[in-house]
Tab-separated table of C-alpha atoms and ligand atoms in Angstrom:
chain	number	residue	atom	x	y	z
A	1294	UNK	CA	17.102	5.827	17.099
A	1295	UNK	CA	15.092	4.911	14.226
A	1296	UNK	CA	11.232	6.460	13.747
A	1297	UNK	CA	9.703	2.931	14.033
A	1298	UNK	CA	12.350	1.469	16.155
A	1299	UNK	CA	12.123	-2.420	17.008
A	1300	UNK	CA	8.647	-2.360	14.563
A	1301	UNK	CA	7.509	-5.422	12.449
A	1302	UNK	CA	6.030	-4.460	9.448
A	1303	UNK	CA	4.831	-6.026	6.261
A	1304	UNK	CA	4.481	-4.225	3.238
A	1305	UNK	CA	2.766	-5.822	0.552
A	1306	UNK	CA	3.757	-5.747	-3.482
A	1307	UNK	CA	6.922	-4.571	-2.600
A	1308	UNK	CA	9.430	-6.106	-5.804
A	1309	UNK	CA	8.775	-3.418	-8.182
A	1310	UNK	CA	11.282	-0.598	-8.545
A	1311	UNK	CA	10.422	1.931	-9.152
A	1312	UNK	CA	7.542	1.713	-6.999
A	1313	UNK	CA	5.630	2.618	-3.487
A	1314	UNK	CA	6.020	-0.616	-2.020
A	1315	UNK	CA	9.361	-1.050	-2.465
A	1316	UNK	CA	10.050	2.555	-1.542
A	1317	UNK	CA	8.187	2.300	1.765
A	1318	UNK	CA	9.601	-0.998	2.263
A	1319	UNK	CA	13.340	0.698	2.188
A	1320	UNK	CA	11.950	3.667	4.589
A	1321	UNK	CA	10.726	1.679	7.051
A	1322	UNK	CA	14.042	-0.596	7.013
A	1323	UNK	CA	16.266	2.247	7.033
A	1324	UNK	CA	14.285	3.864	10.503
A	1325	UNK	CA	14.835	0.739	12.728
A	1326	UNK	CA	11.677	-1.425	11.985
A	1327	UNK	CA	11.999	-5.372	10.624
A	1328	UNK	CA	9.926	-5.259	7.212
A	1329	UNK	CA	8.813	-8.574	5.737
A	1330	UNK	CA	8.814	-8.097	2.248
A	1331	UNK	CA	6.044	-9.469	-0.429
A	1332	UNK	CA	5.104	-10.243	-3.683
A	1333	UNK	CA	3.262	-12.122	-6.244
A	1334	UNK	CA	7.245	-11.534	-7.362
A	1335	UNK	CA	9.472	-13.188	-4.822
A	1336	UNK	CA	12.694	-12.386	-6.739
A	1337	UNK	CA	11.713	-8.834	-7.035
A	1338	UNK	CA	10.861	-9.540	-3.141
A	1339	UNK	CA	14.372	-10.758	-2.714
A	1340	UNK	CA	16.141	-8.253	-4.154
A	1341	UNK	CA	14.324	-5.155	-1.965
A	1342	UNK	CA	14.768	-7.317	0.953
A	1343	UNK	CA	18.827	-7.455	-0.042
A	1344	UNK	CA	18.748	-3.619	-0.374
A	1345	UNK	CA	17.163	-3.377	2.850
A	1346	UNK	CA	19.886	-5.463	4.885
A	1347	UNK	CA	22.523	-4.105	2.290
A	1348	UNK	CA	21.582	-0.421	3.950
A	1349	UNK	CA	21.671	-1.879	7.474
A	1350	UNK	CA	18.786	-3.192	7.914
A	1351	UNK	CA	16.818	-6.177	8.677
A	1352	UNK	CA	14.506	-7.705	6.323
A	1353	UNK	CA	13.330	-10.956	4.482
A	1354	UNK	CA	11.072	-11.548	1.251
A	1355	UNK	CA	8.227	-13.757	1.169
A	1356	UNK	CA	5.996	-15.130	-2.208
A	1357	UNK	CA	2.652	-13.920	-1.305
A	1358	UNK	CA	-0.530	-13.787	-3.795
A	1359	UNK	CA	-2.709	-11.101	-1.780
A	1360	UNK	CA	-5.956	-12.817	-3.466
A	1361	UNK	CA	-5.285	-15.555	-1.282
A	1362	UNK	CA	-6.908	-16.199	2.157
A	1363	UNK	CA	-4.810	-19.048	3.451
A	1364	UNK	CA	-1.555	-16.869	1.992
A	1365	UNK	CA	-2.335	-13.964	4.186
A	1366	UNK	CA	-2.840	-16.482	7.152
A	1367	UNK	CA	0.643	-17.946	6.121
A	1368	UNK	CA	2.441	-14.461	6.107
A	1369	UNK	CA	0.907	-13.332	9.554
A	1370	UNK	CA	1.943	-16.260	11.066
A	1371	UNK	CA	4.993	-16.308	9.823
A	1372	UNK	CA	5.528	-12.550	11.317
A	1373	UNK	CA	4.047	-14.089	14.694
A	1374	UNK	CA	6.381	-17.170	14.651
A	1375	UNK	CA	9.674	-15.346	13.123
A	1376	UNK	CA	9.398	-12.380	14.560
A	1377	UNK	CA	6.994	-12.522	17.648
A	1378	UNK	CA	4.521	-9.677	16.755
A	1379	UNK	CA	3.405	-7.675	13.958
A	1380	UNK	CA	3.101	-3.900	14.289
A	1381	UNK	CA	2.543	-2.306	11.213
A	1382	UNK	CA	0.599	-3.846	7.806
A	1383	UNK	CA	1.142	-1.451	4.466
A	1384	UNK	CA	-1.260	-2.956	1.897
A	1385	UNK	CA	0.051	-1.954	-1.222
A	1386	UNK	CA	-0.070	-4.625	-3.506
A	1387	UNK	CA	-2.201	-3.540	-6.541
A	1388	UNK	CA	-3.345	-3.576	-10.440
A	1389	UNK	CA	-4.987	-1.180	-12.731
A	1390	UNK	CA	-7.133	-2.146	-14.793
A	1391	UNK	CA	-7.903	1.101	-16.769
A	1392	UNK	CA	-10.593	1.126	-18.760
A	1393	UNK	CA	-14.327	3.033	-20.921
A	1394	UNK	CA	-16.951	0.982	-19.194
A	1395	UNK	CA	-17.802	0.296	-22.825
A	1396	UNK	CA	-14.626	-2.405	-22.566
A	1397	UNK	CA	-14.547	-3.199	-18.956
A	1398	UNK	CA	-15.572	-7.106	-19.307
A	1399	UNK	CA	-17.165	-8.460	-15.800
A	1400	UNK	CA	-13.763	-10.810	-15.876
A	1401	UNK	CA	-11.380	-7.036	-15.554
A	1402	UNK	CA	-14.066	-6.230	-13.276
A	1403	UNK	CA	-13.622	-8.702	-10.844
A	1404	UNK	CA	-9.998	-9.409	-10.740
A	1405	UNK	CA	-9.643	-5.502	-10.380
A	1406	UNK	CA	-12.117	-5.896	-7.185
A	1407	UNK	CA	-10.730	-8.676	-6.254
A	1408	UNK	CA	-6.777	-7.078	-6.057
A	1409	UNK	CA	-7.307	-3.851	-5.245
A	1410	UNK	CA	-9.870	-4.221	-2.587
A	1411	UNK	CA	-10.464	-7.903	-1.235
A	1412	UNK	CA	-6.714	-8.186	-0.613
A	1413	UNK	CA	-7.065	-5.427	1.614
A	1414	UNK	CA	-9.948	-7.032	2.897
A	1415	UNK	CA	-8.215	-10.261	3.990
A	1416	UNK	CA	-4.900	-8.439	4.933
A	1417	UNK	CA	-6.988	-6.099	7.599
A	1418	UNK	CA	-9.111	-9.117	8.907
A	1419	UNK	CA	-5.976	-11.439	9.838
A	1420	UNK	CA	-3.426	-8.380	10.988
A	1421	UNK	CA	-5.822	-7.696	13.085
A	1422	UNK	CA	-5.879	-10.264	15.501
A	1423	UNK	CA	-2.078	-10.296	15.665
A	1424	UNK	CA	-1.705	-6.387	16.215
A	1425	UNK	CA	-4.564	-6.998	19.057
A	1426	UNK	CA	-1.897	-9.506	20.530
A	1427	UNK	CA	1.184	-6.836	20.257
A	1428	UNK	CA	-0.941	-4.221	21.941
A	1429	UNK	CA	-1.946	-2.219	18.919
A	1430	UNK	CA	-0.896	-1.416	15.609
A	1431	UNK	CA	-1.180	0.810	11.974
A	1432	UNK	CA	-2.559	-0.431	9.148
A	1433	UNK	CA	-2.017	1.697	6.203
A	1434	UNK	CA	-3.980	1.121	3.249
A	1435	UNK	CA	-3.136	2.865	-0.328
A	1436	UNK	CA	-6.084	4.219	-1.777
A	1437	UNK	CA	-5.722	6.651	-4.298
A	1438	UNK	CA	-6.506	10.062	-5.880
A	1439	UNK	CA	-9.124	7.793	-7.919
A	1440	UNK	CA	-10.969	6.637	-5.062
A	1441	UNK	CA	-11.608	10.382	-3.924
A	1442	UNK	CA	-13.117	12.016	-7.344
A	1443	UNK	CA	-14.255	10.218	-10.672
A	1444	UNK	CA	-12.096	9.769	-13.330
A	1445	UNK	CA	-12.250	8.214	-16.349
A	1446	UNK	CA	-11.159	4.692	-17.291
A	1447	UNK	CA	-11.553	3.961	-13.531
A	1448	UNK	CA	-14.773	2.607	-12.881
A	1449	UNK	CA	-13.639	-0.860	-11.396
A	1450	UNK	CA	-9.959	0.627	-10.721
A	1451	UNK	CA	-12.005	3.654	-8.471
A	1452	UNK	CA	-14.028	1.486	-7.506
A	1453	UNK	CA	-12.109	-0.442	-5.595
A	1454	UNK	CA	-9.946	1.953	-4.342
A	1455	UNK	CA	-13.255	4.132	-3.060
A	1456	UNK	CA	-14.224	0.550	-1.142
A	1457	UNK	CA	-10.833	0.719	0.232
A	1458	UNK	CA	-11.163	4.111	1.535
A	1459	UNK	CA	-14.522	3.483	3.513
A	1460	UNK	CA	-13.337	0.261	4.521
A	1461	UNK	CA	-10.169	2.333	6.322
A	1462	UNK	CA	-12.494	4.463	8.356
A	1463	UNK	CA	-14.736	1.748	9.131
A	1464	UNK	CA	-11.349	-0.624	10.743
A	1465	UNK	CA	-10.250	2.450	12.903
A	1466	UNK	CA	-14.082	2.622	14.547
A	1467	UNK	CA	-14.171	-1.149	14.905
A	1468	UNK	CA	-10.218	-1.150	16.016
A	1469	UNK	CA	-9.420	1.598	17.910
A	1470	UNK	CA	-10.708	0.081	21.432
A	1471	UNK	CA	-7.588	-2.014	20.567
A	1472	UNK	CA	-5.137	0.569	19.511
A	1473	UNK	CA	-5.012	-0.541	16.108
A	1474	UNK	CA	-4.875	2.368	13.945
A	1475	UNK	CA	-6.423	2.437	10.389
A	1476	UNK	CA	-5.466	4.930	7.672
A	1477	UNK	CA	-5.827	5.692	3.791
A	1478	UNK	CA	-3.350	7.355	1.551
A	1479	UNK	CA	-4.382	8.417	-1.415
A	1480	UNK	CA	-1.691	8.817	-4.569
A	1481	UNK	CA	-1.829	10.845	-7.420
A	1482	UNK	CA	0.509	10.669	-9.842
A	1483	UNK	CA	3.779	8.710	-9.188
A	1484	UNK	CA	6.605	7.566	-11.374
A	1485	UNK	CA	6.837	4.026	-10.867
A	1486	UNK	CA	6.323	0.634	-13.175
A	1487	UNK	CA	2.472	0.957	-12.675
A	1488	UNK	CA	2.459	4.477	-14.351
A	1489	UNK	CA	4.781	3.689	-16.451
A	1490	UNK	CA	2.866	0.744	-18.129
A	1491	UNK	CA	0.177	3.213	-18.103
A	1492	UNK	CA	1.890	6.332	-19.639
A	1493	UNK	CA	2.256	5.645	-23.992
A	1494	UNK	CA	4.937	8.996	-23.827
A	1495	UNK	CA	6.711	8.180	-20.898
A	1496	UNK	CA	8.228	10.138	-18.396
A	1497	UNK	CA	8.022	13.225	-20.454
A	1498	UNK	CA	4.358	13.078	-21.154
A	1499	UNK	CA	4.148	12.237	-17.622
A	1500	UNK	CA	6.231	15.747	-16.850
A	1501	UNK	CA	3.521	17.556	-19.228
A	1502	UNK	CA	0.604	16.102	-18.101
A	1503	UNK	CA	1.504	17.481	-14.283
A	1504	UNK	CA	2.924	20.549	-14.689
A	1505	UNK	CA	-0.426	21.804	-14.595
A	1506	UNK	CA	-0.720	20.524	-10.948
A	1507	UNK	CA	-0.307	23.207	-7.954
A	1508	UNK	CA	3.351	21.907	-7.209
A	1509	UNK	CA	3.895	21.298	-11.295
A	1510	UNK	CA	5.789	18.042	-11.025
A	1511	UNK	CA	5.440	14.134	-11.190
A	1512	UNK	CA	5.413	12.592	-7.719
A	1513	UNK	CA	8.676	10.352	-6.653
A	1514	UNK	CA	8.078	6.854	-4.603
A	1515	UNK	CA	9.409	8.474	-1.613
A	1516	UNK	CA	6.970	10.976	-1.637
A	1517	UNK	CA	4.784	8.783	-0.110
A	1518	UNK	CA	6.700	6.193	1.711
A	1519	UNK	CA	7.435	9.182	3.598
A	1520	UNK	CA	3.640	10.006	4.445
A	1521	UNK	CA	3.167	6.347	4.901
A	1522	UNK	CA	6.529	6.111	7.240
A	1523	UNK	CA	5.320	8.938	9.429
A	1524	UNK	CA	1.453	6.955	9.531
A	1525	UNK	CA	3.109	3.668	10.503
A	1526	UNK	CA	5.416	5.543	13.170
A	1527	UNK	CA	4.435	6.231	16.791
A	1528	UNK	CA	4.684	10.048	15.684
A	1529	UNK	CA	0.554	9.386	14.012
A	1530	UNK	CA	-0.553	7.659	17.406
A	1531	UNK	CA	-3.369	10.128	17.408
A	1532	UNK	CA	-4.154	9.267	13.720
A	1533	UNK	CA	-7.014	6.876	12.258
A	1534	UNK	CA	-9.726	6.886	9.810
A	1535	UNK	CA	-8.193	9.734	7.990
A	1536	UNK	CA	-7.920	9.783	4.399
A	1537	UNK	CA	-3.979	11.346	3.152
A	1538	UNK	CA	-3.990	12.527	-0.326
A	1539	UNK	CA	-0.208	13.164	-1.139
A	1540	UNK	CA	-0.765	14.577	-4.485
A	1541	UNK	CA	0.769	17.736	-5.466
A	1542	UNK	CA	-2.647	19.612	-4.754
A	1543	UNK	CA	-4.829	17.660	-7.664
A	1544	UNK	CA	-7.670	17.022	-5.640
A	1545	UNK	CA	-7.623	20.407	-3.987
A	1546	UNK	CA	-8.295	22.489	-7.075
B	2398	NAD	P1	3.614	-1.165	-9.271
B	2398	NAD	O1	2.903	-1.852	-10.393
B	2398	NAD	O2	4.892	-0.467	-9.574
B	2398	NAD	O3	3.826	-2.213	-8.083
B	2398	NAD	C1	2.783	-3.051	-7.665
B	2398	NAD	C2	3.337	-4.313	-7.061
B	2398	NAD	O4	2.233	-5.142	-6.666
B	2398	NAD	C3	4.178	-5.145	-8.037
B	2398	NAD	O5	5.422	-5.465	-7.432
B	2398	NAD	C4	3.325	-6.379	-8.298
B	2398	NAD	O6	4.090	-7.556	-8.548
B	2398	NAD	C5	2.528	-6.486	-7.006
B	2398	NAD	N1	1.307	-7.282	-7.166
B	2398	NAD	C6	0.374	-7.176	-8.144
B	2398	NAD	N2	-0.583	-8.104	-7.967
B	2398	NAD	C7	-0.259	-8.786	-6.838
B	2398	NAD	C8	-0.861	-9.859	-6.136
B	2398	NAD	N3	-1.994	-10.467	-6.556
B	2398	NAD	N4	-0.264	-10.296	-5.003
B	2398	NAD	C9	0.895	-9.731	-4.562
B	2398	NAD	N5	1.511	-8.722	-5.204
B	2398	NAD	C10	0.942	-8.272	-6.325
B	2398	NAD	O7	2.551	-0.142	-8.644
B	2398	NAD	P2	2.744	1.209	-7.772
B	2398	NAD	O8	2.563	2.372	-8.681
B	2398	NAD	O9	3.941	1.105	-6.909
B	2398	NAD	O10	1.406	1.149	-6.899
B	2398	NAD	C11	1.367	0.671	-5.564
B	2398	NAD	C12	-0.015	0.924	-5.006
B	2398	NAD	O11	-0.285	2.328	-5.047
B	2398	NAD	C13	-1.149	0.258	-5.780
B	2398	NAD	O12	-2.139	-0.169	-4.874
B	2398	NAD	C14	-1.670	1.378	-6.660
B	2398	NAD	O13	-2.999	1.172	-7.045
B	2398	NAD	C15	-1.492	2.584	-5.756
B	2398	NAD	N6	-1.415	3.867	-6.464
B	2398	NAD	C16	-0.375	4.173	-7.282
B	2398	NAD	C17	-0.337	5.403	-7.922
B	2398	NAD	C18	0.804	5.832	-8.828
B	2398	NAD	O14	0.734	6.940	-9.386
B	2398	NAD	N7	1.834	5.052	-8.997
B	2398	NAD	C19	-1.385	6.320	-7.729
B	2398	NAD	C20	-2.427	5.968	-6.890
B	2398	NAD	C21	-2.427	4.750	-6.245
């Protein structure tokens, strides 16, 4: 019997690989639940949704830009229609735009709002009525280390990621009367396409630049598509507005 058993989930920005979507995307196939794969990339999509069914599971991909407000309404219904409920929404999808606010133009401003933290926005808003319908649900939004404590290059990036924090907590005080759950996770430093795009030495600047950390070591996808596995699960029922940093301690020193 699989941890989310006979779940629907979608997980957004799931196509790249290495990276947290696609990880969680695999972990919640691989424990029993349905997972409706998107992306801005559906062939990326595709392929996690192929690893997914190749494993055992039972997935399909879908193009979705999470900008868009009539694409979320598509991919909800399509969850409704296809699958008769949705239980569990991962928004994940995401961009940084990492920058001195000496070179952040209004333009990287606003599409980093606009990715980061309306998405999440407009995914919350039209889950919700569909998870009301199923009886409850868990939305699990990813935050980050950056939306806990200031760091540089991340005033829009932070920014958003800070609104999508407070935005968490205030969903599971609006939600919980309807058992919809409503939780953060906040990343610090994982080894996947976004970080490294990021990193100019790769992996092994990545190693260096960690080792000072209290558990000394870059964080692996599955590192949190395990947190967010156990927060979608029925294991966290007791769980909402909280705020997971999965981090290797960075926050904590
Ligand atoms: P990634 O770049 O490897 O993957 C992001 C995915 O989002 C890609 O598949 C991309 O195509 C998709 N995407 C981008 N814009 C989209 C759009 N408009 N619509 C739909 N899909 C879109 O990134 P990742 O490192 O796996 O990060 C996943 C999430 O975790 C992001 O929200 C990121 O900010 C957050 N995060 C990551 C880290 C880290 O260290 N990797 C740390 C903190 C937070």
């Amino acid at each position: 019997m699989g941890r989310v058993n006979g779940k629907v989930a979608i997980v957004t920005g799931a196509a790249s690989n290495p990276g947290l979507g696609h990880a969680t995307a695999m972990a919640l196939g691989r424990e029993g639940a349905t997972v409706i794969v998107t992306d801005i990339d559906l062939a990326g999509a595709e392929e996690c949704a192929k690893a997914i069914r190749d494993a055992g599971g039972d997935a399909a991909a879908l193009r979705q830009d999470v900008t868009s407000e009539d694409g979320w309404k598509q991919v909800i219904a399509y969850a409704q229609s296809t699958h008769g409920r949705l239980d569990v929404l991962v928004n994940n999808a995401g961009i940084a735009i990492l920058k001195p606010i000496d070179e952040l133009s209004l333009s990287d401003w606003n599409r980093q709002i606009e990715v980061n933290l309306t998405s999440v926005f407009l995914g919350c808003k039209y889950a919700a009525p569909a998870m009301r319908a199923a009886g409850g649900g868990s939305i699990v939004n990813l935050s980050s280390v950056a939306g806990l404590v200031g760091l540089q290059t991340c005033a829009a990036y932070g920014a958003a990621k800070g609104g999508v924090r407070i935005m968490s907590k205030v969903l599971a005080a609006e939600l919980g009367k309807d058992n919809i759950r409503c939780n953060s996770v906040h990343p610090g430093f994982i080894w996947t396409n976004m970080q490294a795009g990021a990193q100019t030495g790769g992996r092994e600047a990545a190693e260096a630049s960690t080792a000072g950390l209290p558990l000394g070591r870059v964080g692996e996808p599955d590192d949190i598509a395990n947190c967010i596995l156990y927060l979608a699960s029925d294991e966290a029922n007791y769980i909402t507005g909280a705020e997971f940093t999965v981090d290797a301690g960075m926050t904590a020193v």
